[in-house]
Every structure is written in structure tokens, then in C-alpha cells.
């Protein structure tokens, strides 16, 4: 009986989903035209492209790539951290996204989404789930969930 209760509790925890967004400064976001999503050096899954794609689906001018010392003509530097877990297959467990000042690298808006194995989502869905409340924009339904 105890084992059954423990397994049921574990299953419920595995299915939990959380979303925490601090959209920061709406005026700063309204003035932003160009976003640059900085590739996390250890990322081999191309999450920087996924985040940039979701921003473009929201009609922002967004590009992505490796860290650059000079971020000319960029209004918002976007950084992220992705965490993955194994449960039969690899799945994204958590995604954190920050909007930063390109010169100082100070974060002025942040968002985090976390999901368990039972309610996993594709990286594009994760990014959209965070970016929509961060920006107040909806993504074009034609955005890909790569």
C-alpha cells in the first residue's frame, strides 16, 4: 500500500508544470526592434535558433549565433539555459530565457518554464510558452516546433 502511494505521488510530481515570468520593463520592450539570441556554448541542440524563430513568429527581428563581443545594432540580447532529462527518451525539462542589455548584459526580463516527463513539450513550445507572456505577443500559428 505504501509503495502504491509513493508511486502515485511520484507520478503526480513528474507531471507538474511551472511557468514563472517577469516581463520587466514594457517600455523598453516596446522600443526594442532587434533581438540577438546568444548560443549557449554547450548547446548542441540549436535552441538559439528555436528561440529566435519564436521571436520572429511574434514579428520581431531576431537573429542568433555565438557570443559576440560587439553587439552592434542589437536592442536586446537574449540568453537562455536549457536542461534536459532522460525518461525512456531525452526531453526538455526546463528552459530559462533572459532579455539583457547588450552592453552591460544586465537581465531586465526573465522567464522560466519547467515540465515533468508526463507533460513534455517540444523546445519551440517551451520557448513560446515563455516568450508570449514576456513580450505580450502571440506567435504566428505557422511557427515550427523543431
PDB file of C-alpha atoms in Angstrom:
ATOM      1  CA  UNK A   1       0.000   0.000   0.000  1.00  0.00           C
ATOM      2  CA  UNK A   2       2.786   2.428   0.920  1.00  0.00           C
ATOM      3  CA  UNK A   3       4.601   1.614  -2.288  1.00  0.00           C
ATOM      4  CA  UNK A   4       1.466   2.332  -4.329  1.00  0.00           C
ATOM      5  CA  UNK A   5       1.002   5.699  -2.598  1.00  0.00           C
ATOM      6  CA  UNK A   6       4.655   6.596  -3.132  1.00  0.00           C
ATOM      7  CA  UNK A   7       4.444   5.698  -6.812  1.00  0.00           C
ATOM      8  CA  UNK A   8       1.243   7.731  -7.222  1.00  0.00           C
ATOM      9  CA  UNK A   9       2.884  10.760  -5.572  1.00  0.00           C
ATOM     10  CA  UNK A  10       5.944  10.385  -7.795  1.00  0.00           C
ATOM     11  CA  UNK A  11       3.767  10.179 -10.911  1.00  0.00           C
ATOM     12  CA  UNK A  12       1.956  13.373  -9.924  1.00  0.00           C
ATOM     13  CA  UNK A  13       5.245  15.193  -9.376  1.00  0.00           C
ATOM     14  CA  UNK A  14       6.566  14.024 -12.736  1.00  0.00           C
ATOM     15  CA  UNK A  15       3.565  15.619 -14.414  1.00  0.00           C
ATOM     16  CA  UNK A  16       3.918  19.035 -12.803  1.00  0.00           C
ATOM     17  CA  UNK A  17       4.451  22.100 -14.953  1.00  0.00           C
ATOM     18  CA  UNK A  18       5.503  25.548 -13.798  1.00  0.00           C
ATOM     19  CA  UNK A  19       5.810  28.883 -15.559  1.00  0.00           C
ATOM     20  CA  UNK A  20       7.387  31.948 -13.964  1.00  0.00           C
ATOM     21  CA  UNK A  21       7.717  35.158 -15.999  1.00  0.00           C
ATOM     22  CA  UNK A  22       8.894  38.643 -15.074  1.00  0.00           C
ATOM     23  CA  UNK A  23       8.346  40.752 -18.191  1.00  0.00           C
ATOM     24  CA  UNK A  24      10.459  43.536 -16.737  1.00  0.00           C
ATOM     25  CA  UNK A  25      10.206  46.908 -18.468  1.00  0.00           C
ATOM     26  CA  UNK A  26       7.312  47.094 -21.024  1.00  0.00           C
ATOM     27  CA  UNK A  27       8.522  50.469 -22.343  1.00  0.00           C
ATOM     28  CA  UNK A  28      11.978  49.051 -23.013  1.00  0.00           C
ATOM     29  CA  UNK A  29      10.441  46.115 -24.826  1.00  0.00           C
ATOM     30  CA  UNK A  30       8.179  48.391 -26.878  1.00  0.00           C
ATOM     31  CA  UNK A  31      11.251  50.322 -28.070  1.00  0.00           C
ATOM     32  CA  UNK A  32      13.171  47.149 -28.983  1.00  0.00           C
ATOM     33  CA  UNK A  33      13.464  46.328 -32.656  1.00  0.00           C
ATOM     34  CA  UNK A  34      16.356  43.900 -32.970  1.00  0.00           C
ATOM     35  CA  UNK A  35      16.982  40.799 -30.840  1.00  0.00           C
ATOM     36  CA  UNK A  36      20.100  38.617 -30.815  1.00  0.00           C
ATOM     37  CA  UNK A  37      19.824  35.153 -29.251  1.00  0.00           C
ATOM     38  CA  UNK A  38      23.236  34.156 -27.967  1.00  0.00           C
ATOM     39  CA  UNK A  39      24.087  30.471 -28.389  1.00  0.00           C
ATOM     40  CA  UNK A  40      24.906  28.716 -25.154  1.00  0.00           C
ATOM     41  CA  UNK A  41      28.392  27.250 -25.815  1.00  0.00           C
ATOM     42  CA  UNK A  42      27.435  23.759 -24.599  1.00  0.00           C
ATOM     43  CA  UNK A  43      24.188  23.680 -26.619  1.00  0.00           C
ATOM     44  CA  UNK A  44      24.323  21.044 -29.333  1.00  0.00           C
ATOM     45  CA  UNK A  45      20.562  21.093 -29.985  1.00  0.00           C
ATOM     46  CA  UNK A  46      20.293  24.528 -31.630  1.00  0.00           C
ATOM     47  CA  UNK A  47      17.993  26.048 -29.027  1.00  0.00           C
ATOM     48  CA  UNK A  48      19.236  29.533 -30.001  1.00  0.00           C
ATOM     49  CA  UNK A  49      17.654  29.018 -33.435  1.00  0.00           C
ATOM     50  CA  UNK A  50      14.400  27.828 -31.845  1.00  0.00           C
ATOM     51  CA  UNK A  51      14.155  30.895 -29.576  1.00  0.00           C
ATOM     52  CA  UNK A  52      14.972  33.256 -32.476  1.00  0.00           C
ATOM     53  CA  UNK A  53      12.372  31.515 -34.653  1.00  0.00           C
ATOM     54  CA  UNK A  54       9.691  32.000 -31.996  1.00  0.00           C
ATOM     55  CA  UNK A  55      10.605  35.701 -31.692  1.00  0.00           C
ATOM     56  CA  UNK A  56      10.323  36.055 -35.483  1.00  0.00           C
ATOM     57  CA  UNK A  57       6.901  34.360 -35.308  1.00  0.00           C
ATOM     58  CA  UNK A  58       5.946  37.236 -32.982  1.00  0.00           C
ATOM     59  CA  UNK A  59       7.090  39.695 -35.671  1.00  0.00           C
ATOM     60  CA  UNK A  60      10.373  40.655 -34.003  1.00  0.00           C
ATOM     61  CA  UNK A  61      13.618  40.991 -35.944  1.00  0.00           C
ATOM     62  CA  UNK A  62      15.620  38.186 -34.327  1.00  0.00           C
ATOM     63  CA  UNK A  63      18.900  36.545 -35.244  1.00  0.00           C
ATOM     64  CA  UNK A  64      21.027  34.039 -33.370  1.00  0.00           C
ATOM     65  CA  UNK A  65      24.557  32.783 -33.119  1.00  0.00           C
ATOM     66  CA  UNK A  66      27.634  32.512 -30.923  1.00  0.00           C
ATOM     67  CA  UNK A  67      28.642  35.086 -28.336  1.00  0.00           C
ATOM     68  CA  UNK A  68      29.874  38.281 -29.904  1.00  0.00           C
ATOM     69  CA  UNK A  69      31.843  40.932 -28.082  1.00  0.00           C
ATOM     70  CA  UNK A  70      30.339  43.780 -30.092  1.00  0.00           C
ATOM     71  CA  UNK A  71      26.578  43.600 -30.437  1.00  0.00           C
ATOM     72  CA  UNK A  72      26.142  46.478 -32.877  1.00  0.00           C
ATOM     73  CA  UNK A  73      22.595  47.283 -33.922  1.00  0.00           C
ATOM     74  CA  UNK A  74      21.040  44.991 -31.309  1.00  0.00           C
ATOM     75  CA  UNK A  75      18.472  46.281 -28.826  1.00  0.00           C
ATOM     76  CA  UNK A  76      18.020  43.093 -26.786  1.00  0.00           C
ATOM     77  CA  UNK A  77      20.494  40.338 -26.057  1.00  0.00           C
ATOM     78  CA  UNK A  78      18.600  37.102 -25.379  1.00  0.00           C
ATOM     79  CA  UNK A  79      20.269  34.372 -23.330  1.00  0.00           C
ATOM     80  CA  UNK A  80      18.908  31.002 -22.273  1.00  0.00           C
ATOM     81  CA  UNK A  81      19.707  27.873 -20.323  1.00  0.00           C
ATOM     82  CA  UNK A  82      18.166  24.542 -21.268  1.00  0.00           C
ATOM     83  CA  UNK A  83      18.020  21.476 -19.061  1.00  0.00           C
ATOM     84  CA  UNK A  84      17.246  18.005 -20.310  1.00  0.00           C
ATOM     85  CA  UNK A  85      16.343  14.736 -18.601  1.00  0.00           C
ATOM     86  CA  UNK A  86      16.008  11.086 -19.538  1.00  0.00           C
ATOM     87  CA  UNK A  87      12.806   9.065 -19.254  1.00  0.00           C
ATOM     88  CA  UNK A  88      12.816   6.430 -21.994  1.00  0.00           C
ATOM     89  CA  UNK A  89      13.906   9.284 -24.309  1.00  0.00           C
ATOM     90  CA  UNK A  90      15.581  12.650 -23.726  1.00  0.00           C
ATOM     91  CA  UNK A  91      13.179  15.532 -23.145  1.00  0.00           C
ATOM     92  CA  UNK A  92      13.483  19.194 -22.266  1.00  0.00           C
ATOM     93  CA  UNK A  93      12.897  19.514 -18.536  1.00  0.00           C
ATOM     94  CA  UNK A  94      13.416  23.271 -18.114  1.00  0.00           C
ATOM     95  CA  UNK A  95      14.068  26.376 -20.181  1.00  0.00           C
ATOM     96  CA  UNK A  96      15.139  29.756 -18.803  1.00  0.00           C
ATOM     97  CA  UNK A  97      15.166  32.850 -21.056  1.00  0.00           C
ATOM     98  CA  UNK A  98      16.527  36.295 -20.212  1.00  0.00           C
ATOM     99  CA  UNK A  99      16.309  39.613 -22.053  1.00  0.00           C
ATOM    100  CA  UNK A 100      19.517  41.539 -21.388  1.00  0.00           C
ATOM    101  CA  UNK A 101      21.052  44.888 -22.120  1.00  0.00           C
ATOM    102  CA  UNK A 102      23.560  44.168 -24.925  1.00  0.00           C
ATOM    103  CA  UNK A 103      26.207  46.443 -23.416  1.00  0.00           C
ATOM    104  CA  UNK A 104      26.009  45.634 -19.698  1.00  0.00           C
ATOM    105  CA  UNK A 105      24.497  42.120 -20.006  1.00  0.00           C
ATOM    106  CA  UNK A 106      22.136  43.044 -17.160  1.00  0.00           C
ATOM    107  CA  UNK A 107      18.915  40.993 -17.280  1.00  0.00           C
ATOM    108  CA  UNK A 108      15.759  43.118 -17.330  1.00  0.00           C
ATOM    109  CA  UNK A 109      13.177  40.419 -18.123  1.00  0.00           C
ATOM    110  CA  UNK A 110      13.196  36.715 -17.304  1.00  0.00           C
ATOM    111  CA  UNK A 111      11.080  33.651 -17.868  1.00  0.00           C
ATOM    112  CA  UNK A 112      11.255  30.025 -16.798  1.00  0.00           C
ATOM    113  CA  UNK A 113       9.178  27.005 -17.754  1.00  0.00           C
ATOM    114  CA  UNK A 114       9.627  23.565 -16.266  1.00  0.00           C
ATOM    115  CA  UNK A 115       7.815  20.347 -17.112  1.00  0.00           C
ATOM    116  CA  UNK A 116       7.950  16.771 -15.987  1.00  0.00           C
ATOM    117  CA  UNK A 117       8.157  13.687 -18.112  1.00  0.00           C
ATOM    118  CA  UNK A 118       4.395  13.180 -18.350  1.00  0.00           C
ATOM    119  CA  UNK A 119       3.659  16.585 -19.908  1.00  0.00           C
ATOM    120  CA  UNK A 120       6.727  17.188 -22.025  1.00  0.00           C
ATOM    121  CA  UNK A 121       6.761  19.689 -24.862  1.00  0.00           C
ATOM    122  CA  UNK A 122       8.959  20.351 -27.861  1.00  0.00           C
ATOM    123  CA  UNK A 123      11.593  23.121 -27.481  1.00  0.00           C
ATOM    124  CA  UNK A 124       9.608  25.539 -29.671  1.00  0.00           C
ATOM    125  CA  UNK A 125       6.527  25.093 -27.500  1.00  0.00           C
ATOM    126  CA  UNK A 126       8.647  25.699 -24.402  1.00  0.00           C
ATOM    127  CA  UNK A 127      10.100  28.892 -25.874  1.00  0.00           C
ATOM    128  CA  UNK A 128       6.667  30.130 -26.984  1.00  0.00           C
ATOM    129  CA  UNK A 129       5.193  29.370 -23.556  1.00  0.00           C
ATOM    130  CA  UNK A 130       7.791  31.730 -22.016  1.00  0.00           C
ATOM    131  CA  UNK A 131       8.103  34.385 -24.733  1.00  0.00           C
ATOM    132  CA  UNK A 132       4.384  35.100 -25.182  1.00  0.00           C
ATOM    133  CA  UNK A 133       3.883  36.404 -21.627  1.00  0.00           C
ATOM    134  CA  UNK A 134       7.340  38.048 -21.636  1.00  0.00           C
ATOM    135  CA  UNK A 135       6.512  40.060 -24.753  1.00  0.00           C
ATOM    136  CA  UNK A 136       2.723  40.256 -24.586  1.00  0.00           C
ATOM    137  CA  UNK A 137       2.679  38.978 -28.183  1.00  0.00           C
ATOM    138  CA  UNK A 138       1.237  35.803 -29.666  1.00  0.00           C
ATOM    139  CA  UNK A 139       3.242  33.677 -32.032  1.00  0.00           C
ATOM    140  CA  UNK A 140       2.097  33.113 -35.591  1.00  0.00           C
ATOM    141  CA  UNK A 141       0.437  29.706 -35.722  1.00  0.00           C
ATOM    142  CA  UNK A 142       2.777  28.746 -38.586  1.00  0.00           C
ATOM    143  CA  UNK A 143       5.847  28.749 -36.293  1.00  0.00           C
ATOM    144  CA  UNK A 144       7.650  25.422 -36.293  1.00  0.00           C
ATOM    145  CA  UNK A 145       8.160  23.336 -33.157  1.00  0.00           C
ATOM    146  CA  UNK A 146      11.590  21.995 -34.034  1.00  0.00           C
TER     147      UNK A 146
END
